[in-house]
PDB file of C-alpha atoms and ligand atoms in Angstrom:
ATOM      1  CA  MET A1345      70.292  32.002  72.177  1.00 39.00           C
ATOM      2  CA  GLY A1346      72.311  35.736  73.157  1.00 41.00           C
ATOM      3  CA  HIS A1347      71.672  38.502  71.064  1.00 45.00           C
ATOM      4  CA  ASP A1348      70.790  35.592  67.939  1.00 54.00           C
ATOM      5  CA  SER A1349      67.483  36.957  66.684  1.00 48.00           C
ATOM      6  CA  PRO A1350      65.467  34.387  64.792  1.00 47.00           C
ATOM      7  CA  LEU A1351      63.520  36.077  63.307  1.00 44.00           C
ATOM      8  CA  LEU A1352      65.119  37.067  59.910  1.00 46.00           C
ATOM      9  CA  MET A1353      62.718  38.517  57.646  1.00 45.00           C
ATOM     10  CA  ARG A1354      62.196  42.021  59.662  1.00 51.00           C
ATOM     11  CA  MET A1355      62.832  44.552  57.284  1.00 74.00           C
ATOM     12  CA  GLU A1356      61.662  46.468  54.372  1.00 87.00           C
ATOM     13  CA  GLU A1357      62.145  45.564  50.752  1.00 90.00           C
ATOM     14  CA  ARG A1358      61.007  47.529  47.973  1.00 92.00           C
ATOM     15  CA  LEU A1359      57.107  46.582  46.957  1.00 93.00           C
ATOM     16  CA  GLN A1360      57.741  44.620  44.071  1.00 91.00           C
ATOM     17  CA  LYS A1361      59.819  42.003  45.855  1.00 88.00           C
ATOM     18  CA  LEU A1362      57.917  41.527  48.661  1.00 89.00           C
ATOM     19  CA  LEU A1363      54.985  40.471  46.164  1.00 88.00           C
ATOM     20  CA  ALA A1364      56.662  38.354  44.177  1.00 80.00           C
ATOM     21  CA  LYS A1365      58.574  36.105  47.162  1.00 76.00           C
ATOM     22  CA  ALA A1366      54.348  36.858  48.011  1.00 78.00           C
ATOM     23  CA  GLY A1367      53.126  34.727  45.166  1.00 73.00           C
ATOM     24  CA  VAL A1368      51.090  37.671  44.423  1.00 82.00           C
ATOM     25  CA  ALA A1369      52.429  38.037  40.915  1.00 81.00           C
ATOM     26  CA  SER A1370      56.307  38.292  39.274  1.00 78.00           C
ATOM     27  CA  ARG A1371      58.507  40.633  39.592  1.00 81.00           C
ATOM     28  CA  ARG A1372      57.631  42.593  36.639  1.00 87.00           C
ATOM     29  CA  GLY A1373      53.167  41.436  36.956  1.00 88.00           C
ATOM     30  CA  ALA A1374      53.663  43.510  40.980  1.00 90.00           C
ATOM     31  CA  GLU A1375      55.024  46.725  38.516  1.00 93.00           C
ATOM     32  CA  GLN A1376      52.109  46.913  37.351  1.00 94.00           C
ATOM     33  CA  LEU A1377      49.959  46.369  40.096  1.00 95.00           C
ATOM     34  CA  ILE A1378      51.746  49.292  41.842  1.00 96.00           C
ATOM     35  CA  ARG A1379      51.149  51.085  38.865  1.00 96.00           C
ATOM     36  CA  ALA A1380      47.414  50.751  38.468  1.00 96.00           C
ATOM     37  CA  GLY A1381      46.921  51.274  41.656  1.00 96.00           C
ATOM     38  CA  ARG A1382      45.105  48.384  42.940  1.00 96.00           C
ATOM     39  CA  ILE A1383      48.357  47.675  46.513  1.00 97.00           C
ATOM     40  CA  CYS A1384      47.902  49.836  49.494  1.00 96.00           C
ATOM     41  CA  VAL A1385      49.947  49.962  52.805  1.00 96.00           C
ATOM     42  CA  ASN A1386      48.374  49.851  55.531  1.00 95.00           C
ATOM     43  CA  GLY A1387      45.299  51.308  54.216  1.00 95.00           C
ATOM     44  CA  ARG A1388      46.424  53.466  51.484  1.00 96.00           C
ATOM     45  CA  PRO A1389      47.856  52.690  47.122  1.00 95.00           C
ATOM     46  CA  VAL A1390      51.083  52.794  46.538  1.00 96.00           C
ATOM     47  CA  THR A1391      51.824  53.738  43.002  1.00 96.00           C
ATOM     48  CA  GLU A1392      56.393  54.109  43.449  1.00 94.00           C
ATOM     49  CA  LEU A1393      57.895  51.632  42.681  1.00 92.00           C
ATOM     50  CA  GLY A1394      60.956  52.026  44.485  1.00 89.00           C
ATOM     51  CA  PHE A1395      58.488  52.018  47.470  1.00 94.00           C
ATOM     52  CA  LYS A1396      59.461  49.979  50.672  1.00 94.00           C
ATOM     53  CA  ALA A1397      57.461  47.827  53.038  1.00 94.00           C
ATOM     54  CA  ASP A1398      58.265  45.174  56.182  1.00 91.00           C
ATOM     55  CA  PRO A1399      55.851  43.043  55.647  1.00 86.00           C
ATOM     56  CA  ASP A1400      56.299  42.198  59.598  1.00 82.00           C
ATOM     57  CA  ARG A1401      54.999  45.538  60.515  1.00 88.00           C
ATOM     58  CA  ASP A1402      53.291  47.093  57.651  1.00 92.00           C
ATOM     59  CA  THR A1403      49.624  45.206  56.186  1.00 93.00           C
ATOM     60  CA  ILE A1404      49.732  44.704  52.558  1.00 95.00           C
ATOM     61  CA  THR A1405      46.506  44.405  50.044  1.00 95.00           C
ATOM     62  CA  CYS A1406      45.684  43.592  47.113  1.00 94.00           C
ATOM     63  CA  ASP A1407      42.408  44.587  45.614  1.00 95.00           C
ATOM     64  CA  GLY A1408      41.535  44.773  48.416  1.00 94.00           C
ATOM     65  CA  LYS A1409      42.832  41.460  50.058  1.00 91.00           C
ATOM     66  CA  ALA A1410      45.383  41.181  52.720  1.00 91.00           C
ATOM     67  CA  VAL A1411      48.414  39.294  51.618  1.00 90.00           C
ATOM     68  CA  THR A1412      49.704  37.243  53.997  1.00 83.00           C
ATOM     69  CA  PHE A1413      53.855  37.112  54.263  1.00 79.00           C
ATOM     70  CA  GLU A1414      55.751  33.284  54.733  1.00 75.00           C
ATOM     71  CA  HIS A1415      58.129  33.450  57.841  1.00 78.00           C
ATOM     72  CA  LYS A1416      60.892  32.117  57.029  1.00 84.00           C
ATOM     73  CA  ILE A1417      62.838  29.294  59.631  1.00 91.00           C
ATOM     74  CA  TYR A1418      66.308  27.919  59.370  1.00 94.00           C
ATOM     75  CA  VAL A1419      66.251  24.954  62.326  1.00 97.00           C
ATOM     76  CA  LEU A1420      69.036  22.910  63.057  1.00 98.00           C
ATOM     77  CA  LEU A1421      68.555  19.237  64.120  1.00 98.00           C
ATOM     78  CA  ASN A1422      70.602  16.179  65.369  1.00 98.00           C
ATOM     79  CA  LYS A1423      69.009  13.729  63.460  1.00 98.00           C
ATOM     80  CA  PRO A1424      68.796   9.654  65.263  1.00 98.00           C
ATOM     81  CA  ALA A1425      69.485   7.333  63.466  1.00 98.00           C
ATOM     82  CA  GLY A1426      66.452   5.575  61.496  1.00 97.00           C
ATOM     83  CA  TYR A1427      64.751   8.034  61.068  1.00 97.00           C
ATOM     84  CA  VAL A1428      63.552   8.792  57.787  1.00 96.00           C
ATOM     85  CA  THR A1429      65.046  12.296  55.940  1.00 94.00           C
ATOM     86  CA  THR A1430      61.522  13.503  54.156  1.00 86.00           C
ATOM     87  CA  MET A1431      58.192  14.652  56.000  1.00 81.00           C
ATOM     88  CA  SER A1432      56.191  12.030  55.141  1.00 84.00           C
ATOM     89  CA  ASP A1433      57.093   8.164  54.572  1.00 88.00           C
ATOM     90  CA  PRO A1434      54.710   5.682  52.517  1.00 91.00           C
ATOM     91  CA  GLN A1435      56.461   2.688  54.661  1.00 92.00           C
ATOM     92  CA  GLY A1436      55.008   4.643  57.928  1.00 92.00           C
ATOM     93  CA  ARG A1437      59.079   4.417  59.436  1.00 94.00           C
ATOM     94  CA  PRO A1438      59.997   7.047  61.761  1.00 96.00           C
ATOM     95  CA  ILE A1439      60.659  10.604  59.990  1.00 96.00           C
ATOM     96  CA  VAL A1440      62.472  13.095  60.549  1.00 96.00           C
ATOM     97  CA  ALA A1441      59.031  15.686  60.676  1.00 93.00           C
ATOM     98  CA  ASP A1442      58.184  14.253  63.772  1.00 93.00           C
ATOM     99  CA  LEU A1443      60.058  15.524  65.835  1.00 96.00           C
ATOM    100  CA  LEU A1444      59.393  19.007  64.575  1.00 94.00           C
ATOM    101  CA  ALA A1445      56.570  18.877  65.105  1.00 91.00           C
ATOM    102  CA  ASP A1446      56.018  21.402  66.549  1.00 93.00           C
ATOM    103  CA  ILE A1447      56.960  23.934  64.307  1.00 92.00           C
ATOM    104  CA  PRO A1448      53.725  25.152  62.178  1.00 87.00           C
ATOM    105  CA  GLU A1449      55.662  25.727  59.620  1.00 85.00           C
ATOM    106  CA  ARG A1450      56.808  23.108  56.480  1.00 86.00           C
ATOM    107  CA  LEU A1451      59.949  22.946  56.805  1.00 91.00           C
ATOM    108  CA  PHE A1452      62.128  20.884  54.326  1.00 91.00           C
ATOM    109  CA  PRO A1453      65.656  19.302  54.549  1.00 93.00           C
ATOM    110  CA  VAL A1454      69.183  20.869  53.338  1.00 93.00           C
ATOM    111  CA  GLY A1455      70.308  17.278  52.234  1.00 89.00           C
ATOM    112  CA  ARG A1456      69.896  14.240  52.577  1.00 91.00           C
ATOM    113  CA  LEU A1457      71.550  12.043  55.784  1.00 97.00           C
ATOM    114  CA  ASP A1458      70.559   8.632  55.281  1.00 96.00           C
ATOM    115  CA  LEU A1459      68.194   6.300  57.841  1.00 96.00           C
ATOM    116  CA  GLU A1460      71.350   5.584  59.430  1.00 97.00           C
ATOM    117  CA  THR A1461      73.514   8.616  59.550  1.00 98.00           C
ATOM    118  CA  GLU A1462      73.128  10.553  62.675  1.00 98.00           C
ATOM    119  CA  GLY A1463      73.895  13.859  62.689  1.00 98.00           C
ATOM    120  CA  ALA A1464      73.006  17.605  60.980  1.00 98.00           C
ATOM    121  CA  LEU A1465      70.649  17.818  59.107  1.00 98.00           C
ATOM    122  CA  LEU A1466      69.543  21.724  58.116  1.00 97.00           C
ATOM    123  CA  MET A1467      66.225  21.920  57.964  1.00 96.00           C
ATOM    124  CA  THR A1468      64.143  25.735  56.359  1.00 93.00           C
ATOM    125  CA  ASN A1469      60.687  26.635  54.688  1.00 87.00           C
ATOM    126  CA  ASP A1470      63.952  29.005  52.399  1.00 85.00           C
ATOM    127  CA  GLY A1471      64.304  27.883  48.903  1.00 82.00           C
ATOM    128  CA  GLU A1472      67.912  30.285  48.083  1.00 80.00           C
ATOM    129  CA  LEU A1473      68.747  29.518  51.214  1.00 85.00           C
ATOM    130  CA  ALA A1474      69.083  24.949  51.269  1.00 88.00           C
ATOM    131  CA  ASN A1475      69.918  26.258  47.105  1.00 85.00           C
ATOM    132  CA  ALA A1476      73.270  28.430  48.552  1.00 85.00           C
ATOM    133  CA  VAL A1477      74.046  25.618  50.819  1.00 89.00           C
ATOM    134  CA  LEU A1478      73.745  22.475  48.830  1.00 87.00           C
ATOM    135  CA  HIS A1479      75.261  24.566  45.597  1.00 83.00           C
ATOM    136  CA  PRO A1480      79.032  23.741  45.456  1.00 79.00           C
ATOM    137  CA  ARG A1481      79.697  27.351  43.776  1.00 81.00           C
ATOM    138  CA  TYR A1482      79.350  28.112  47.546  1.00 82.00           C
ATOM    139  CA  GLU A1483      81.365  25.922  48.693  1.00 83.00           C
ATOM    140  CA  VAL A1484      79.709  25.164  52.926  1.00 90.00           C
ATOM    141  CA  ASN A1485      82.027  22.388  54.534  1.00 92.00           C
ATOM    142  CA  LYS A1486      79.632  19.914  55.233  1.00 95.00           C
ATOM    143  CA  THR A1487      81.595  17.362  58.235  1.00 97.00           C
ATOM    144  CA  TYR A1488      81.603  13.958  58.722  1.00 98.00           C
ATOM    145  CA  GLU A1489      82.863  12.102  61.512  1.00 98.00           C
ATOM    146  CA  ALA A1490      82.650   8.019  60.093  1.00 98.00           C
ATOM    147  CA  TRP A1491      83.772   5.471  61.733  1.00 98.00           C
ATOM    148  CA  VAL A1492      85.360   3.056  59.410  1.00 98.00           C
ATOM    149  CA  ALA A1493      86.680  -0.261  59.440  1.00 98.00           C
ATOM    150  CA  GLY A1494      90.302  -0.614  59.278  1.00 98.00           C
ATOM    151  CA  PHE A1495      93.160   1.513  59.115  1.00 98.00           C
ATOM    152  CA  PRO A1496      93.663   3.474  56.035  1.00 97.00           C
ATOM    153  CA  SER A1497      96.404   4.462  55.427  1.00 97.00           C
ATOM    154  CA  ALA A1498      97.951   8.378  54.373  1.00 97.00           C
ATOM    155  CA  ASN A1499      97.587   7.697  50.001  1.00 97.00           C
ATOM    156  CA  GLN A1500      94.375   5.969  50.762  1.00 97.00           C
ATOM    157  CA  LEU A1501      93.338   9.832  51.606  1.00 97.00           C
ATOM    158  CA  GLN A1502      94.907  11.113  50.252  1.00 97.00           C
ATOM    159  CA  ARG A1503      92.757   9.745  47.003  1.00 97.00           C
ATOM    160  CA  LEU A1504      89.996  10.551  49.268  1.00 97.00           C
ATOM    161  CA  GLU A1505      91.304  14.339  49.546  1.00 97.00           C
ATOM    162  CA  GLN A1506      92.388  14.361  45.416  1.00 97.00           C
ATOM    163  CA  GLY A1507      88.736  13.099  44.726  1.00 96.00           C
ATOM    164  CA  ILE A1508      87.451   9.585  43.733  1.00 96.00           C
ATOM    165  CA  VAL A1509      86.047   8.001  41.032  1.00 96.00           C
ATOM    166  CA  ILE A1510      82.313   6.541  42.124  1.00 95.00           C
ATOM    167  CA  GLU A1511      79.934   5.303  39.617  1.00 91.00           C
ATOM    168  CA  GLY A1512      81.791   6.787  36.989  1.00 94.00           C
ATOM    169  CA  VAL A1513      81.215  10.511  38.833  1.00 94.00           C
ATOM    170  CA  MET A1514      84.482  11.827  40.558  1.00 96.00           C
ATOM    171  CA  THR A1515      84.718  13.736  43.334  1.00 95.00           C
ATOM    172  CA  LEU A1516      85.541  17.716  44.121  1.00 93.00           C
ATOM    173  CA  PRO A1517      88.442  17.614  46.129  1.00 94.00           C
ATOM    174  CA  ALA A1518      87.543  16.475  50.415  1.00 96.00           C
ATOM    175  CA  GLN A1519      89.406  16.795  53.383  1.00 97.00           C
ATOM    176  CA  VAL A1520      90.268  13.644  55.503  1.00 98.00           C
ATOM    177  CA  ARG A1521      92.036  13.497  58.425  1.00 97.00           C
ATOM    178  CA  VAL A1522      91.980  10.494  61.911  1.00 98.00           C
ATOM    179  CA  LEU A1523      91.081  11.401  64.788  1.00 98.00           C
ATOM    180  CA  GLN A1524      90.913   7.665  67.007  1.00 97.00           C
ATOM    181  CA  ARG A1525      92.337   4.861  66.855  1.00 96.00           C
ATOM    182  CA  LYS A1526      91.146   1.394  68.280  1.00 94.00           C
ATOM    183  CA  LYS A1527      90.856  -1.623  68.167  1.00 90.00           C
ATOM    184  CA  ASN A1528      89.746  -3.106  64.658  1.00 96.00           C
ATOM    185  CA  GLN A1529      88.953   0.796  63.661  1.00 98.00           C
ATOM    186  CA  SER A1530      89.289   4.849  63.073  1.00 98.00           C
ATOM    187  CA  LEU A1531      87.139   7.539  63.463  1.00 98.00           C
ATOM    188  CA  MET A1532      87.833   9.613  60.709  1.00 98.00           C
ATOM    189  CA  GLU A1533      86.588  13.506  59.757  1.00 98.00           C
ATOM    190  CA  ILE A1534      85.361  14.702  56.859  1.00 98.00           C
ATOM    191  CA  ILE A1535      85.056  17.813  54.532  1.00 97.00           C
ATOM    192  CA  LEU A1536      82.893  17.736  51.623  1.00 94.00           C
ATOM    193  CA  HIS A1537      81.534  20.487  49.857  1.00 88.00           C
ATOM    194  CA  GLU A1538      78.984  18.544  48.082  1.00 88.00           C
ATOM    195  CA  GLY A1539      76.178  16.172  48.467  1.00 85.00           C
ATOM    196  CA  LYS A1540      75.723  12.841  46.075  1.00 89.00           C
ATOM    197  CA  LYS A1541      73.812  10.523  47.573  1.00 91.00           C
ATOM    198  CA  ARG A1542      75.687   8.567  50.069  1.00 95.00           C
ATOM    199  CA  GLN A1543      78.781   9.736  49.622  1.00 96.00           C
ATOM    200  CA  VAL A1544      80.456   9.094  52.579  1.00 98.00           C
ATOM    201  CA  ARG A1545      79.796   5.474  52.099  1.00 98.00           C
ATOM    202  CA  LYS A1546      81.168   5.660  49.098  1.00 98.00           C
ATOM    203  CA  MET A1547      83.852   7.373  48.933  1.00 98.00           C
ATOM    204  CA  PHE A1548      85.530   4.899  52.121  1.00 98.00           C
ATOM    205  CA  LEU A1549      84.039   1.721  50.779  1.00 97.00           C
ATOM    206  CA  ALA A1550      85.897   2.554  47.048  1.00 97.00           C
ATOM    207  CA  ILE A1551      89.160   1.946  49.575  1.00 97.00           C
ATOM    208  CA  ASN A1552      87.534  -1.022  51.036  1.00 97.00           C
ATOM    209  CA  HIS A1553      87.004   0.729  54.262  1.00 98.00           C
ATOM    210  CA  LYS A1554      83.797   0.343  54.513  1.00 98.00           C
ATOM    211  CA  VAL A1555      81.591   2.834  57.059  1.00 98.00           C
ATOM    212  CA  VAL A1556      80.064   1.660  59.925  1.00 98.00           C
ATOM    213  CA  HIS A1557      78.736   4.236  61.905  1.00 98.00           C
ATOM    214  CA  LEU A1558      77.886   8.284  60.003  1.00 98.00           C
ATOM    215  CA  ARG A1559      77.796  11.320  61.877  1.00 98.00           C
ATOM    216  CA  ARG A1560      77.419  14.870  60.462  1.00 98.00           C
ATOM    217  CA  THR A1561      78.656  16.821  63.082  1.00 98.00           C
ATOM    218  CA  ALA A1562      78.348  20.336  61.146  1.00 97.00           C
ATOM    219  CA  TYR A1563      77.765  23.223  57.847  1.00 95.00           C
ATOM    220  CA  GLY A1564      80.646  25.036  57.743  1.00 93.00           C
ATOM    221  CA  GLU A1565      81.099  26.837  61.737  1.00 94.00           C
ATOM    222  CA  LEU A1566      77.736  25.435  62.527  1.00 96.00           C
ATOM    223  CA  ARG A1567      77.979  23.212  64.749  1.00 97.00           C
ATOM    224  CA  LEU A1568      76.045  20.811  65.953  1.00 96.00           C
ATOM    225  CA  GLY A1569      77.858  21.088  69.692  1.00 93.00           C
ATOM    226  CA  SER A1570      75.688  20.038  72.803  1.00 94.00           C
ATOM    227  CA  LEU A1571      72.722  20.258  71.147  1.00 97.00           C
ATOM    228  CA  ALA A1572      70.467  16.544  71.762  1.00 98.00           C
ATOM    229  CA  GLN A1573      70.251  13.707  69.445  1.00 97.00           C
ATOM    230  CA  GLY A1574      66.776  14.092  68.517  1.00 98.00           C
ATOM    231  CA  LYS A1575      66.429  17.757  69.395  1.00 98.00           C
ATOM    232  CA  TYR A1576      66.799  21.106  67.402  1.00 98.00           C
ATOM    233  CA  ARG A1577      67.243  24.361  68.018  1.00 97.00           C
ATOM    234  CA  ILE A1578      66.103  27.278  66.320  1.00 96.00           C
ATOM    235  CA  LEU A1579      68.259  29.643  64.201  1.00 95.00           C
ATOM    236  CA  GLY A1580      69.116  32.298  64.214  1.00 90.00           C
ATOM    237  CA  THR A1581      71.216  35.412  61.731  1.00 85.00           C
ATOM    238  CA  ASN A1582      74.462  34.721  63.763  1.00 87.00           C
ATOM    239  CA  ASP A1583      73.793  31.470  62.351  1.00 91.00           C
ATOM    240  CA  LEU A1584      73.687  31.396  58.858  1.00 90.00           C
ATOM    241  CA  LYS A1585      76.486  33.721  59.174  1.00 87.00           C
ATOM    242  CA  LYS A1586      78.463  30.096  60.488  1.00 91.00           C
ATOM    243  CA  ILE A1587      77.773  27.776  58.135  1.00 92.00           C
ATOM    244  CA  PHE A1588      78.197  30.631  55.147  1.00 86.00           C
ATOM    245  CA  SER A1589      81.884  31.680  57.015  1.00 70.00           C
ATOM    246  CA  ASN A1590      84.021  31.306  53.775  1.00 57.00           C
ATOM    247  CA  LYS A1591      80.751  33.228  49.927  1.00 68.00           C
ATOM    248  CA  ILE A1592      77.864  34.791  51.234  1.00 68.00           C
ATOM    249  CA  PRO A1593      75.786  34.221  48.656  1.00 62.00           C
ATOM    250  CA  PHE A1594      73.559  37.492  46.761  1.00 57.00           C
ATOM    251  CA  THR A1595      70.546  36.115  46.999  1.00 56.00           C
ATOM    252  CA  ILE A1596      70.593  35.323  50.830  1.00 62.00           C
ATOM    253  CA  LYS A1597      73.021  38.981  52.067  1.00 58.00           C
ATOM    254  CA  ASN A1598      69.926  40.659  52.737  1.00 55.00           C
ATOM    255  CA  ILE A1599      69.326  38.119  55.460  1.00 61.00           C
ATOM    256  CA  LEU A1600      72.168  38.047  56.689  1.00 62.00           C
ATOM    257  CA  ALA A1601      72.212  42.274  56.823  1.00 54.00           C
TER     258      ALA A1601
HETATM  259  N1  URA B2364      77.438  10.705  52.822  1.00 76.78           N
HETATM  260  C1  URA B2364      76.347   9.372  53.321  1.00 76.78           C
HETATM  261  O1  URA B2364      77.488   8.768  52.479  1.00 76.78           O
HETATM  262  N2  URA B2364      75.084   9.380  54.006  1.00 76.78           N
HETATM  263  C2  URA B2364      75.113  11.002  55.090  1.00 76.78           C
HETATM  264  O2  URA B2364      74.036  10.596  55.102  1.00 76.78           O
HETATM  265  C3  URA B2364      75.630  12.036  53.514  1.00 76.78           C
HETATM  266  C4  URA B2364      76.898  11.715  52.994  1.00 76.78           C
END
C-alpha cells in the first residue's frame, strides 16, 4: 500500500458538520445545540460555530453522551462469478458480504455486478462517494472486458459507441475496442459512464453478439491489477483519486484533500 493512507477521515471539520454527519441533528439543529452549550469537545463546552474538531482525536459529547463517528472505509473486491451483489440473499446463494466477513463495518456495493459477472466491485459505507461514482455527471469510467460471440463489425461498434436504444432508452456515448480474437469469439473492451441493469450484455445483444463472459476491470483509473478472485484490498486516498481522474465531486473533495 506504500504511503497511501486508508485512514481517510482523520481531519478537522466544523463541529456542526461533524454532528450532522454523525446523525446527531441536522446542520441547523447542530448549530442550535452548539449555541445552547450542549456540545463539549474534550470536556469543554464549545459555543463558537466556527470551531473545528477531529473525530479521531477529539472526544465530542452532546448532553454529556459521547458522539460516535462511523469510520469511512473503501474496499475493492474482485468478485467471482456465482456471488450475488447484495449483503443478504433470501435464496441462500453466496453473497459478496461473505468475502468481506473480516471487515466489521457494514459496507454496501457501489453499483451491481450480475450473478455471473466477475471483477471490480467497490464496497463502502460512504453514501456520498457511492452516489458520485454512480452519477453520470462525474463521468467515472467503468471498464469491462467482454468475450462476445462472433466478430462485431466496425459499423456495429460505432453504433455502441454513439449510443444504442435498449428497452426504449438511449445509452450514453461509450468507448469500445477489440482486444483479441480467437476461433469464433472476440474479447472486447467497453467503457461506460453509466450502469443500467445488465447494460453491457444488453448492448452487445442489441448488435446480435451475445456476451459469453464478462468482467469489470476498472473504475476510472482504479484497476483490479493482480488482485486475486475473491480477494479484496482496502483503498487509500490515492486509489480514490484514481477513480475520479476527470472531475472530483465537490462533496468528496474533503476526503481526498
Ligand atoms: N453490465 C452487465 O451486463 N452486467 C454487469 O454486471 C455490469 C454491467
